[in-house]
Coordinates of C-alpha atoms and ligand atoms in Angstrom, one line a residue:
M324 CA 0.0 0.0 0.0
A325 CA 1.3 3.4 -0.9
K326 CA 2.2 5.8 1.9
G327 CA -0.5 8.0 3.3
T328 CA -3.4 5.8 2.2
K329 CA -4.2 4.9 5.8
S330 CA -5.8 8.3 6.3
A331 CA -7.9 7.7 3.2
A332 CA -10.4 5.2 4.6
K333 CA -13.8 5.6 2.9
R334 CA -16.0 8.3 4.4
A335 CA -19.6 9.2 3.7
F336 CA -20.0 12.9 2.9
K337 CA -23.2 15.0 2.7
M338 CA -24.4 18.1 0.8
Y339 CA -25.3 21.3 2.6
I340 CA -28.7 22.8 2.1
D341 CA -30.5 25.4 4.2
G342 CA -27.9 25.0 7.0
K343 CA -28.3 21.2 7.2
W344 CA -26.0 18.3 6.1
V345 CA -28.3 16.2 3.8
D346 CA -28.3 13.2 1.5
S347 CA -29.6 13.3 -2.0
E348 CA -33.4 13.2 -2.1
D349 CA -33.4 9.8 -3.9
G350 CA -30.5 8.4 -1.8
G351 CA -28.1 8.1 -4.8
T352 CA -24.4 8.3 -4.2
F353 CA -21.1 8.4 -6.2
D354 CA -17.6 7.5 -5.1
V355 CA -14.5 9.6 -5.3
V356 CA -11.4 7.6 -6.2
S357 CA -7.9 8.9 -5.5
P358 CA -5.9 9.2 -8.7
A359 CA -2.8 8.7 -6.5
S360 CA -3.7 5.5 -4.7
G361 CA -6.7 4.1 -6.6
Q362 CA -8.5 3.9 -3.3
V363 CA -12.1 5.0 -2.8
L364 CA -11.8 8.1 -0.6
G365 CA -15.4 8.7 0.1
S366 CA -19.0 8.5 -1.1
F367 CA -21.0 11.6 -2.0
P368 CA -24.7 12.3 -2.5
K369 CA -25.4 12.2 -6.2
G370 CA -27.6 15.3 -6.3
T371 CA -30.6 15.4 -8.6
A372 CA -32.4 18.1 -10.4
D373 CA -34.8 18.2 -7.4
D374 CA -31.9 18.6 -5.0
A375 CA -30.6 21.5 -7.1
K376 CA -34.0 23.1 -7.0
A377 CA -34.3 22.7 -3.2
A378 CA -30.9 24.4 -2.8
V379 CA -32.1 27.3 -5.0
E380 CA -35.3 27.6 -3.1
A381 CA -33.4 27.7 0.2
A382 CA -31.1 30.4 -1.2
V383 CA -34.0 32.5 -2.5
R384 CA -35.7 32.3 1.0
A385 CA -32.4 33.6 2.5
Q386 CA -32.0 36.5 0.0
D387 CA -33.3 39.1 2.3
A388 CA -31.2 37.9 5.2
A389 CA -28.1 38.1 2.9
R390 CA -29.0 41.5 1.4
T391 CA -29.8 43.2 4.6
M392 CA -26.9 41.8 6.6
P393 CA -24.8 44.8 7.7
I394 CA -21.4 45.1 5.9
K395 CA -19.7 44.8 9.3
E396 CA -21.4 41.4 9.9
R397 CA -20.6 40.1 6.4
A398 CA -16.9 41.1 7.0
R399 CA -17.0 39.3 10.3
L400 CA -18.3 36.1 8.7
G401 CA -15.6 36.3 6.0
V402 CA -12.9 36.7 8.7
R403 CA -14.3 33.7 10.7
I404 CA -14.4 31.5 7.6
A405 CA -10.7 32.3 7.0
E406 CA -9.9 31.5 10.6
E407 CA -11.7 28.2 10.4
I408 CA -9.7 27.3 7.3
H409 CA -6.5 28.2 9.1
R410 CA -7.2 25.7 11.9
N411 CA -7.0 22.6 9.7
I412 CA -4.7 23.5 6.9
K413 CA -2.7 20.2 7.0
E414 CA -5.7 17.9 7.2
Y415 CA -7.4 19.7 4.3
A416 CA -4.2 19.7 2.3
V417 CA -3.8 15.9 2.7
D418 CA -7.4 15.3 1.4
C419 CA -6.7 17.8 -1.4
S420 CA -3.6 15.9 -2.5
L421 CA -5.3 12.5 -2.3
E422 CA -8.4 13.6 -4.3
H423 CA -6.4 15.8 -6.8
G424 CA -3.0 14.2 -7.0
K425 CA -0.9 17.3 -6.4
P426 CA 2.1 17.1 -4.1
L427 CA 1.3 17.9 -0.4
R428 CA 3.4 21.1 -0.4
E429 CA 1.4 22.4 -3.3
S430 CA -1.9 21.5 -1.5
I431 CA -0.7 23.2 1.6
A432 CA 0.1 26.3 -0.4
E433 CA -3.3 26.1 -2.1
V434 CA -5.3 25.8 1.2
E435 CA -3.2 28.6 2.7
D436 CA -3.9 30.7 -0.4
A437 CA -7.7 30.6 0.3
I438 CA -7.1 32.6 3.5
P439 CA -5.6 35.9 2.1
N440 CA -7.9 35.5 -0.9
I441 CA -11.0 35.8 1.4
Q442 CA -9.3 38.4 3.7
W443 CA -8.5 40.5 0.7
Q444 CA -12.1 40.5 -0.3
V445 CA -13.2 41.4 3.2
E446 CA -10.9 44.5 3.1
D447 CA -12.1 45.4 -0.3
L448 CA -15.7 45.1 0.9
K449 CA -14.9 47.7 3.6
R450 CA -13.7 50.1 1.0
W451 CA -16.1 49.2 -1.8
D452 CA -16.9 52.7 -3.1
S453 CA -19.2 53.7 -5.9
P454 CA -19.6 56.8 -8.1
A455 CA -21.5 60.0 -7.2
Q456 CA -21.8 62.9 -9.6
E457 CA -23.6 66.2 -10.0
G458 CA -26.1 66.4 -12.9
F459 CA -25.1 67.6 -16.4
S460 CA -28.4 67.6 -18.3
K461 CA -30.4 68.8 -15.2
E462 CA -29.4 71.4 -12.7
N463 CA -29.6 70.7 -9.0
V464 CA -29.6 67.0 -9.5
L465 CA -27.2 64.7 -7.7
Y466 CA -26.6 61.1 -8.9
M467 CA -25.5 58.4 -6.6
S468 CA -24.7 54.8 -7.8
L469 CA -25.2 52.1 -5.2
H470 CA -24.0 48.5 -5.2
E471 CA -26.9 46.1 -5.1
P472 CA -26.5 42.3 -4.7
L473 CA -27.8 40.2 -7.6
G474 CA -30.0 38.0 -5.4
T475 CA -29.1 34.3 -5.7
V476 CA -25.8 33.4 -7.3
V477 CA -24.8 30.0 -8.5
T478 CA -21.0 29.1 -8.4
I479 CA -19.7 26.1 -10.4
T480 CA -16.1 25.2 -10.1
P481 CA -13.6 22.7 -11.7
W482 CA -11.3 20.1 -10.1
N483 CA -7.9 21.6 -10.8
F484 CA -7.7 24.0 -7.8
P485 CA -10.4 22.6 -5.4
W486 CA -9.6 25.3 -2.8
V487 CA -8.5 28.4 -4.6
L488 CA -11.3 28.5 -7.2
P489 CA -14.2 28.1 -4.7
A490 CA -12.4 30.6 -2.5
E491 CA -12.6 33.1 -5.3
F492 CA -16.3 32.8 -5.7
V493 CA -18.4 31.3 -2.9
V494 CA -17.5 33.6 0.0
Q495 CA -17.2 36.6 -2.3
A496 CA -20.7 36.2 -3.6
M497 CA -22.0 36.2 0.0
L498 CA -19.8 39.2 0.9
A499 CA -21.5 41.1 -2.0
G500 CA -24.8 40.5 -0.3
N501 CA -26.1 37.5 -2.2
S502 CA -27.3 34.0 -1.2
V503 CA -25.3 31.3 -2.9
V504 CA -25.6 27.8 -4.3
F505 CA -22.2 26.1 -4.9
K506 CA -21.7 23.1 -7.1
P507 CA -18.1 21.7 -6.9
A508 CA -16.4 19.4 -9.4
S509 CA -17.3 15.8 -9.0
N510 CA -13.6 14.7 -9.0
T511 CA -12.6 16.9 -6.0
P512 CA -15.7 17.4 -3.8
I513 CA -13.9 16.6 -0.5
S514 CA -12.2 20.0 -0.4
A515 CA -15.6 21.6 -1.1
V516 CA -17.1 19.8 1.9
H517 CA -14.2 21.1 4.0
L518 CA -14.9 24.7 2.9
M519 CA -18.5 24.2 3.7
E520 CA -17.5 22.9 7.2
C521 CA -15.7 26.1 7.7
I522 CA -18.7 28.1 6.5
D523 CA -20.9 26.2 8.9
K524 CA -18.6 26.6 11.8
A525 CA -18.3 30.3 11.1
R526 CA -22.1 30.4 11.7
V527 CA -23.2 31.8 8.3
P528 CA -27.0 31.9 8.7
P529 CA -28.9 28.9 7.1
G530 CA -29.7 29.1 3.4
I531 CA -27.1 31.9 2.6
I532 CA -24.5 29.4 1.3
N533 CA -25.6 26.0 0.1
M534 CA -23.7 23.2 -1.6
V535 CA -25.0 20.5 -4.0
T536 CA -22.8 17.7 -5.2
G537 CA -23.5 15.6 -8.3
P538 CA -23.1 15.6 -12.1
G539 CA -22.7 18.8 -14.0
G540 CA -25.1 17.4 -16.7
E541 CA -27.9 17.4 -14.2
V542 CA -27.2 19.5 -11.1
G543 CA -25.2 22.1 -13.0
T544 CA -27.7 22.5 -15.9
T545 CA -30.6 22.7 -13.4
L546 CA -28.9 25.5 -11.5
V547 CA -27.9 27.4 -14.6
E548 CA -31.4 27.2 -16.1
H549 CA -33.3 27.9 -12.9
P550 CA -35.5 31.0 -13.3
L551 CA -34.9 32.3 -9.8
V552 CA -31.1 32.3 -10.1
D553 CA -29.8 35.8 -10.9
G554 CA -26.1 35.4 -11.5
I555 CA -23.6 32.6 -12.3
G556 CA -19.9 32.5 -11.5
F557 CA -18.4 29.6 -13.5
T558 CA -14.9 28.3 -13.9
G559 CA -14.2 25.5 -16.3
E560 CA -13.8 24.5 -19.9
T561 CA -14.6 26.8 -22.7
T562 CA -17.1 24.3 -24.2
T563 CA -18.9 24.1 -20.8
G564 CA -18.9 27.9 -20.6
L565 CA -20.5 28.1 -24.0
D566 CA -23.2 25.6 -23.0
I567 CA -23.9 27.7 -19.8
A568 CA -24.1 30.9 -21.8
K569 CA -26.7 29.3 -24.1
R570 CA -28.8 28.0 -21.2
A571 CA -28.5 30.9 -18.8
G572 CA -30.6 33.5 -20.6
L573 CA -30.1 37.0 -19.2
K574 CA -28.5 36.0 -15.8
K575 CA -25.4 38.0 -15.1
L576 CA -22.5 35.7 -16.2
T577 CA -18.9 35.6 -15.0
L578 CA -17.1 32.9 -17.0
E579 CA -13.5 31.9 -16.2
L580 CA -12.5 29.5 -19.0
G581 CA -9.6 27.7 -20.7
G582 CA -6.2 29.2 -21.2
L583 CA -3.7 27.9 -23.9
G584 CA -1.2 30.5 -22.6
P585 CA 2.1 31.0 -24.6
L586 CA 5.4 31.7 -23.0
I587 CA 7.7 33.6 -25.5
I588 CA 11.4 33.4 -24.9
M589 CA 13.2 36.1 -26.9
D590 CA 16.8 35.8 -28.0
D591 CA 18.1 38.2 -25.4
A592 CA 16.4 36.4 -22.5
K593 CA 18.4 34.9 -19.6
V594 CA 18.4 31.1 -20.0
E595 CA 18.3 30.1 -16.4
P596 CA 15.2 32.0 -15.2
A597 CA 13.5 31.2 -18.4
V598 CA 14.0 27.5 -17.9
E599 CA 12.9 27.8 -14.2
D600 CA 9.7 29.5 -15.4
I601 CA 9.1 26.9 -18.1
A602 CA 9.4 24.1 -15.5
F603 CA 7.3 25.9 -12.9
G604 CA 4.5 26.8 -15.4
C605 CA 4.4 23.5 -17.1
F606 CA 4.6 21.0 -14.3
T607 CA 3.2 22.6 -11.1
T608 CA 0.0 20.9 -10.2
T609 CA 0.8 18.4 -13.0
G610 CA 0.1 21.1 -15.6
H611 CA -3.6 21.1 -14.6
C612 CA -3.8 24.9 -14.6
C613 CA -5.7 27.4 -16.7
V614 CA -2.5 29.5 -16.7
A615 CA -0.1 26.7 -17.3
N616 CA 2.6 27.5 -20.0
E617 CA 0.7 25.5 -22.6
R618 CA 3.0 26.5 -25.5
I619 CA 6.6 27.5 -25.3
F620 CA 7.8 29.7 -28.1
V621 CA 11.6 29.9 -28.2
H622 CA 13.6 32.2 -30.5
E623 CA 15.7 30.1 -32.9
E624 CA 18.9 31.9 -31.8
I625 CA 18.6 30.6 -28.2
H626 CA 16.6 27.5 -28.9
D627 CA 19.3 24.8 -28.4
K628 CA 20.5 26.3 -25.1
V629 CA 17.0 26.5 -23.7
V630 CA 16.0 23.0 -24.7
K631 CA 19.2 21.4 -23.3
A632 CA 18.9 23.2 -20.0
L633 CA 15.2 22.4 -19.8
V634 CA 15.8 18.7 -20.4
D635 CA 18.5 18.6 -17.7
R636 CA 16.2 20.3 -15.3
V637 CA 13.2 18.0 -16.1
K638 CA 15.2 14.8 -15.8
K639 CA 15.9 15.7 -12.1
M640 CA 12.2 15.9 -11.3
R641 CA 10.7 13.2 -9.2
V642 CA 7.3 11.8 -10.0
G643 CA 5.8 10.1 -7.0
F644 CA 3.0 9.7 -4.4
P645 CA 1.7 13.1 -3.5
L646 CA 2.2 12.7 0.2
D647 CA 5.9 11.8 -0.1
A648 CA 8.0 14.7 0.8
E649 CA 10.5 14.2 -2.1
T650 CA 7.7 14.2 -4.8
D651 CA 7.9 17.0 -7.3
M652 CA 4.9 16.0 -9.4
G653 CA 2.0 13.6 -8.7
P654 CA -0.3 11.7 -11.1
I655 CA -2.6 13.2 -13.7
N656 CA -6.0 13.7 -12.0
N657 CA -8.2 11.6 -14.4
R658 CA -8.2 9.3 -17.3
S659 CA -9.7 11.6 -19.9
T660 CA -7.0 14.2 -19.2
L661 CA -4.3 11.4 -19.4
L662 CA -5.7 10.3 -22.8
K663 CA -5.7 13.8 -24.0
V664 CA -2.1 14.3 -23.1
E665 CA -1.2 11.1 -24.9
R666 CA -3.2 12.1 -27.9
H667 CA -1.4 15.5 -28.1
V668 CA 2.1 13.9 -27.7
A669 CA 1.3 11.3 -30.4
D670 CA -0.1 14.0 -32.7
A671 CA 3.0 16.2 -32.4
V672 CA 5.3 13.2 -33.0
K673 CA 3.3 12.2 -36.1
R674 CA 3.8 15.7 -37.4
G675 CA 7.6 15.5 -37.0
A676 CA 8.2 16.7 -33.4
K677 CA 10.6 14.9 -31.0
V678 CA 10.0 13.8 -27.4
V679 CA 13.2 14.8 -25.6
A680 CA 12.1 14.0 -22.1
G681 CA 9.3 11.8 -20.7
G682 CA 6.5 11.1 -23.1
K683 CA 5.2 8.0 -21.3
R684 CA 3.4 6.7 -18.2
V685 CA 5.6 5.9 -15.1
P686 CA 5.6 2.2 -14.5
G687 CA 5.2 0.5 -11.1
M688 CA 3.0 3.2 -9.5
P689 CA -0.3 2.6 -7.5
T690 CA -2.4 3.7 -10.5
D691 CA -1.6 4.1 -14.2
L692 CA -2.2 7.9 -14.1
Y693 CA 1.4 8.8 -13.4
Y694 CA 3.0 10.4 -16.4
Y695 CA 6.6 11.7 -16.7
P696 CA 7.1 15.5 -17.1
T697 CA 7.5 15.7 -20.8
V698 CA 9.3 18.0 -23.2
V699 CA 8.4 17.8 -26.9
D700 CA 10.7 19.8 -29.3
D701 CA 10.1 21.2 -32.7
V702 CA 6.4 21.1 -32.5
P703 CA 4.9 22.5 -35.7
P704 CA 2.3 25.3 -35.4
E705 CA -0.5 23.1 -36.8
A706 CA -0.1 20.5 -33.9
L707 CA -2.9 20.0 -31.3
F708 CA -0.5 21.4 -28.7
N709 CA -0.8 24.8 -30.4
T710 CA -4.5 24.8 -31.0
A711 CA -6.2 23.0 -28.0
E712 CA -5.6 23.1 -24.2
T713 CA -3.5 20.0 -23.1
F714 CA -3.9 20.6 -19.4
G715 CA -1.2 18.1 -18.5
P716 CA 2.5 17.9 -17.7
T717 CA 4.0 18.8 -21.1
A718 CA 6.3 21.5 -22.4
P719 CA 5.8 21.7 -26.2
I720 CA 8.5 23.8 -27.8
L721 CA 7.9 25.8 -31.0
R722 CA 10.6 27.9 -32.7
F723 CA 10.2 31.4 -34.0
S724 CA 12.4 33.9 -35.7
D725 CA 11.0 37.3 -34.8
L726 CA 8.5 39.0 -32.4
D727 CA 5.8 39.4 -35.1
E728 CA 5.8 35.7 -35.7
A729 CA 5.6 34.9 -32.0
I730 CA 2.7 37.3 -31.4
E731 CA 0.8 36.0 -34.4
M732 CA 1.2 32.4 -33.1
A733 CA 0.3 33.4 -29.6
N734 CA -3.0 35.2 -30.6
A735 CA -4.0 32.7 -33.4
P736 CA -6.1 30.2 -31.4
R737 CA -8.3 33.0 -29.9
Y738 CA -7.7 32.1 -26.3
G739 CA -6.5 34.9 -24.1
L740 CA -6.2 34.3 -20.3
S741 CA -2.5 34.8 -19.4
M742 CA 0.5 35.2 -21.8
A743 CA 4.2 35.7 -21.0
I744 CA 7.4 37.0 -22.5
H745 CA 11.0 36.8 -21.3
T746 CA 13.2 39.5 -22.7
A747 CA 15.9 41.9 -21.5
N748 CA 14.4 44.7 -23.7
L749 CA 11.7 46.8 -22.1
R750 CA 10.6 48.2 -25.4
V751 CA 10.1 44.7 -26.8
A752 CA 8.2 43.7 -23.6
M753 CA 5.8 46.7 -23.9
E754 CA 5.3 46.1 -27.6
A755 CA 4.3 42.5 -26.8
A756 CA 2.2 43.6 -23.8
K757 CA 0.1 45.8 -26.1
R758 CA -0.3 43.4 -29.0
L759 CA -0.9 40.1 -27.1
K760 CA -4.6 39.6 -26.7
A761 CA -5.1 38.4 -23.1
G762 CA -6.4 39.5 -19.7
Q763 CA -2.9 39.3 -18.2
I764 CA 0.6 39.7 -19.7
C765 CA 3.5 38.5 -17.6
I766 CA 6.9 40.0 -18.3
N767 CA 9.9 38.0 -17.2
E768 CA 7.5 35.7 -15.3
P769 CA 5.8 32.5 -16.3
V770 CA 2.2 32.4 -17.7
Y771 CA 1.4 30.8 -14.4
S772 CA 1.1 33.9 -12.2
W773 CA -1.7 35.7 -10.4
D774 CA -2.4 37.8 -7.3
Y775 CA -5.3 38.4 -5.0
F776 CA -6.3 41.8 -6.4
N777 CA -5.6 41.9 -10.2
P778 CA -8.7 42.0 -12.3
W779 CA -8.6 38.3 -13.3
G780 CA -10.3 37.0 -16.5
G781 CA -9.9 36.2 -20.2
F782 CA -10.3 37.8 -23.6
R783 CA -12.0 35.9 -26.4
N784 CA -12.6 32.1 -25.7
S785 CA -11.0 32.5 -22.2
G786 CA -14.1 34.0 -20.6
L787 CA -16.3 36.9 -19.7
G788 CA -15.9 39.4 -16.8
R789 CA -13.3 39.8 -14.1
I790 CA -12.8 38.5 -10.6
A791 CA -10.3 38.8 -7.7
G792 CA -10.3 41.6 -5.1
R793 CA -13.0 44.2 -5.6
W794 CA -13.7 42.8 -9.1
S795 CA -15.4 39.8 -7.6
L796 CA -17.6 42.1 -5.6
D797 CA -18.4 44.0 -8.8
A798 CA -19.1 40.7 -10.6
F799 CA -21.7 39.6 -8.1
S800 CA -23.6 42.9 -7.9
E801 CA -25.4 45.5 -10.0
L802 CA -25.0 49.3 -9.9
K803 CA -28.3 51.1 -9.1
T804 CA -28.4 54.8 -9.7
V805 CA -30.4 57.0 -7.3
M806 CA -31.0 60.5 -8.4
F807 CA -32.0 63.4 -6.1
N808 CA -33.4 66.7 -7.2
V809 CA -31.8 68.7 -4.4
G810 CA -33.2 71.9 -5.9
R811 CA -36.8 70.8 -5.1
S812 CA -36.0 70.4 -1.4
P813 CA -37.2 73.5 0.5
W814 CA -34.5 75.7 2.0
P815 CA -35.1 76.2 5.7
D816 CA -36.4 79.7 6.6
Ligands
LIG1146 P1 -15.6 21.4 -16.8 O1 -16.1 22.5 -17.6 O2 -15.6 20.0 -17.3 O3 -16.3 21.3 -15.4 C1 -16.3 22.5 -14.5 C2 -17.5 22.4 -13.6 O4 -18.7 22.5 -14.4 C3 -17.7 21.1 -12.9 O5 -18.2 21.3 -11.6 C4 -18.7 20.3 -13.7 O6 -19.4 19.3 -13.0 C5 -19.6 21.4 -14.2 N1 -20.3 21.1 -15.4 C6 -20.0 20.2 -16.4 N2 -20.9 20.3 -17.4 C7 -21.8 21.3 -17.0 C8 -23.0 21.9 -17.6 N3 -23.4 21.5 -18.8 N4 -23.6 22.9 -17.0 C9 -23.2 23.3 -15.8 N5 -22.1 22.8 -15.1 C10 -21.4 21.8 -15.8 O7 -14.1 21.8 -16.5 P2 -12.9 20.9 -15.7 O8 -13.5 20.6 -14.4 O9 -12.4 19.9 -16.6 O10 -11.8 22.1 -15.5 C11 -10.8 22.3 -16.3 C12 -11.0 23.6 -17.1 O11 -11.2 24.7 -16.3 C13 -9.8 23.9 -18.0 O12 -10.3 24.3 -19.3 C14 -9.2 25.1 -17.4 O13 -8.5 26.0 -18.2 C15 -10.4 25.8 -16.8 N6 -10.0 26.7 -15.7 C16 -10.1 28.1 -15.9 C17 -9.7 29.0 -14.9 C18 -9.7 30.5 -15.1 O14 -9.4 31.2 -14.2 N7 -10.0 30.9 -16.3 C19 -9.1 28.5 -13.7 C20 -9.1 27.0 -13.6 C21 -9.6 26.2 -14.5 P3 -18.8 17.8 -13.0 O15 -17.5 17.8 -12.3 O16 -19.8 17.1 -12.2 O17 -18.7 17.3 -14.4

């Protein structure tokens, strides 16, 4: 038995509706299996359309309580949730590693990251100002715009960051004055239950935050289509985002979708930091990241040096069980992603690319989901690596000869979440920053970068709207203008 699996004895988890831990209305369940050990970690209620509706109804009943809660009290709840997370970081991180597959130190960093994420929003809530202006068309009129909660917000999250992504949506929607229904990914719901435990212990009033587990095709679609839902915060694949946009009607949408981020290495870049950033951005969390370096464009003048240093670096990485301290990279989270990675590698090789590191599953592991960190060189632009998100532990290298060519390749697939360039030349960096079409441009940093306060979101196929810091509060609210005709108020005698 692999190390750490003792703590993974099967547990029975529940959903959280109207302040109570409940089973599915028809008693159905599904198992969550660890990609790291192959063990069943727990059984979950397989929520139905009726469960989803019950959660929305509970949230709608709680709308007034959420809307009228003083900002001071909302802030206090946010702080208490963050404190509850802080109490059990290690325990939550172990579960996160077992259900996701990422190394324990990455899970610890992820759970820890949820805390400042929430605290930041609390501080932004305290300073959440809105415009006021004197009239232009009418004299003596004062306009004041007030933030108004949407009402009931649905948040749907993916499996790749089971703590950070819910922590960007669920608590924030409540802080903005909404009631919330949260549907986590079916591959990683244990972390979601832990977040709900923290919300419960923080004494968030019943119905204000609810969680329903179960398939996206039933629970997710029911929530998205529900006529009493006012807003949706979704993170996931572009194809799912498109489906949600079609079903949602005129609900306020915030969609955080797929990446395909390019990292451009110019001929004047320093090799060592560039290679460090390639390794970090391709292999952290097994490459399961919307802001992974999905495509590495290397200037032909520096190409051989970069590839040699990268291969040396990658060959030192240890693939292993996520709870082992020496593990650098764990397994791929699920079979469909593993098969996609294999498909993209085979496609590139068929088109003339060369696998220079990895390129196969790791034998002798507890499951067959372990895959070597992989470098594929001389990938042609028409390869799948350059047109569709791989979402796995791969560094596909494409050559280019000048900045125009790199920018054209970067923008071509119409994804635009995060893009990066390494160069010593500030003028080149700013030229790229202006011409690359993405929500974030990283200069001398990997594509894989973010902070708690930057307006986060994509251009084109990478999404709609912005989150993080005050932008999440804006995403989950409307602006309502109140106009006063001050001139019509009598002047006291
Ligand atoms: P999916 O789109 O497959 O699933 C995301 C969530 O949506 C899950 O909870 C899923 O439920 C649910 N879902 C599935 N189908 C529907 C539907 N028709 N209606 C409503 N909900 C549905 O994404 P993945 O989980 O595979 O996540 C990986 C993707 O997320 C990548 O493309 C990645 O780039 C993107 N992502 C984007 C980020 C960003 O900030 N832009 C951040 C992180 C990831 P179930 O699990 O039950 O299927």
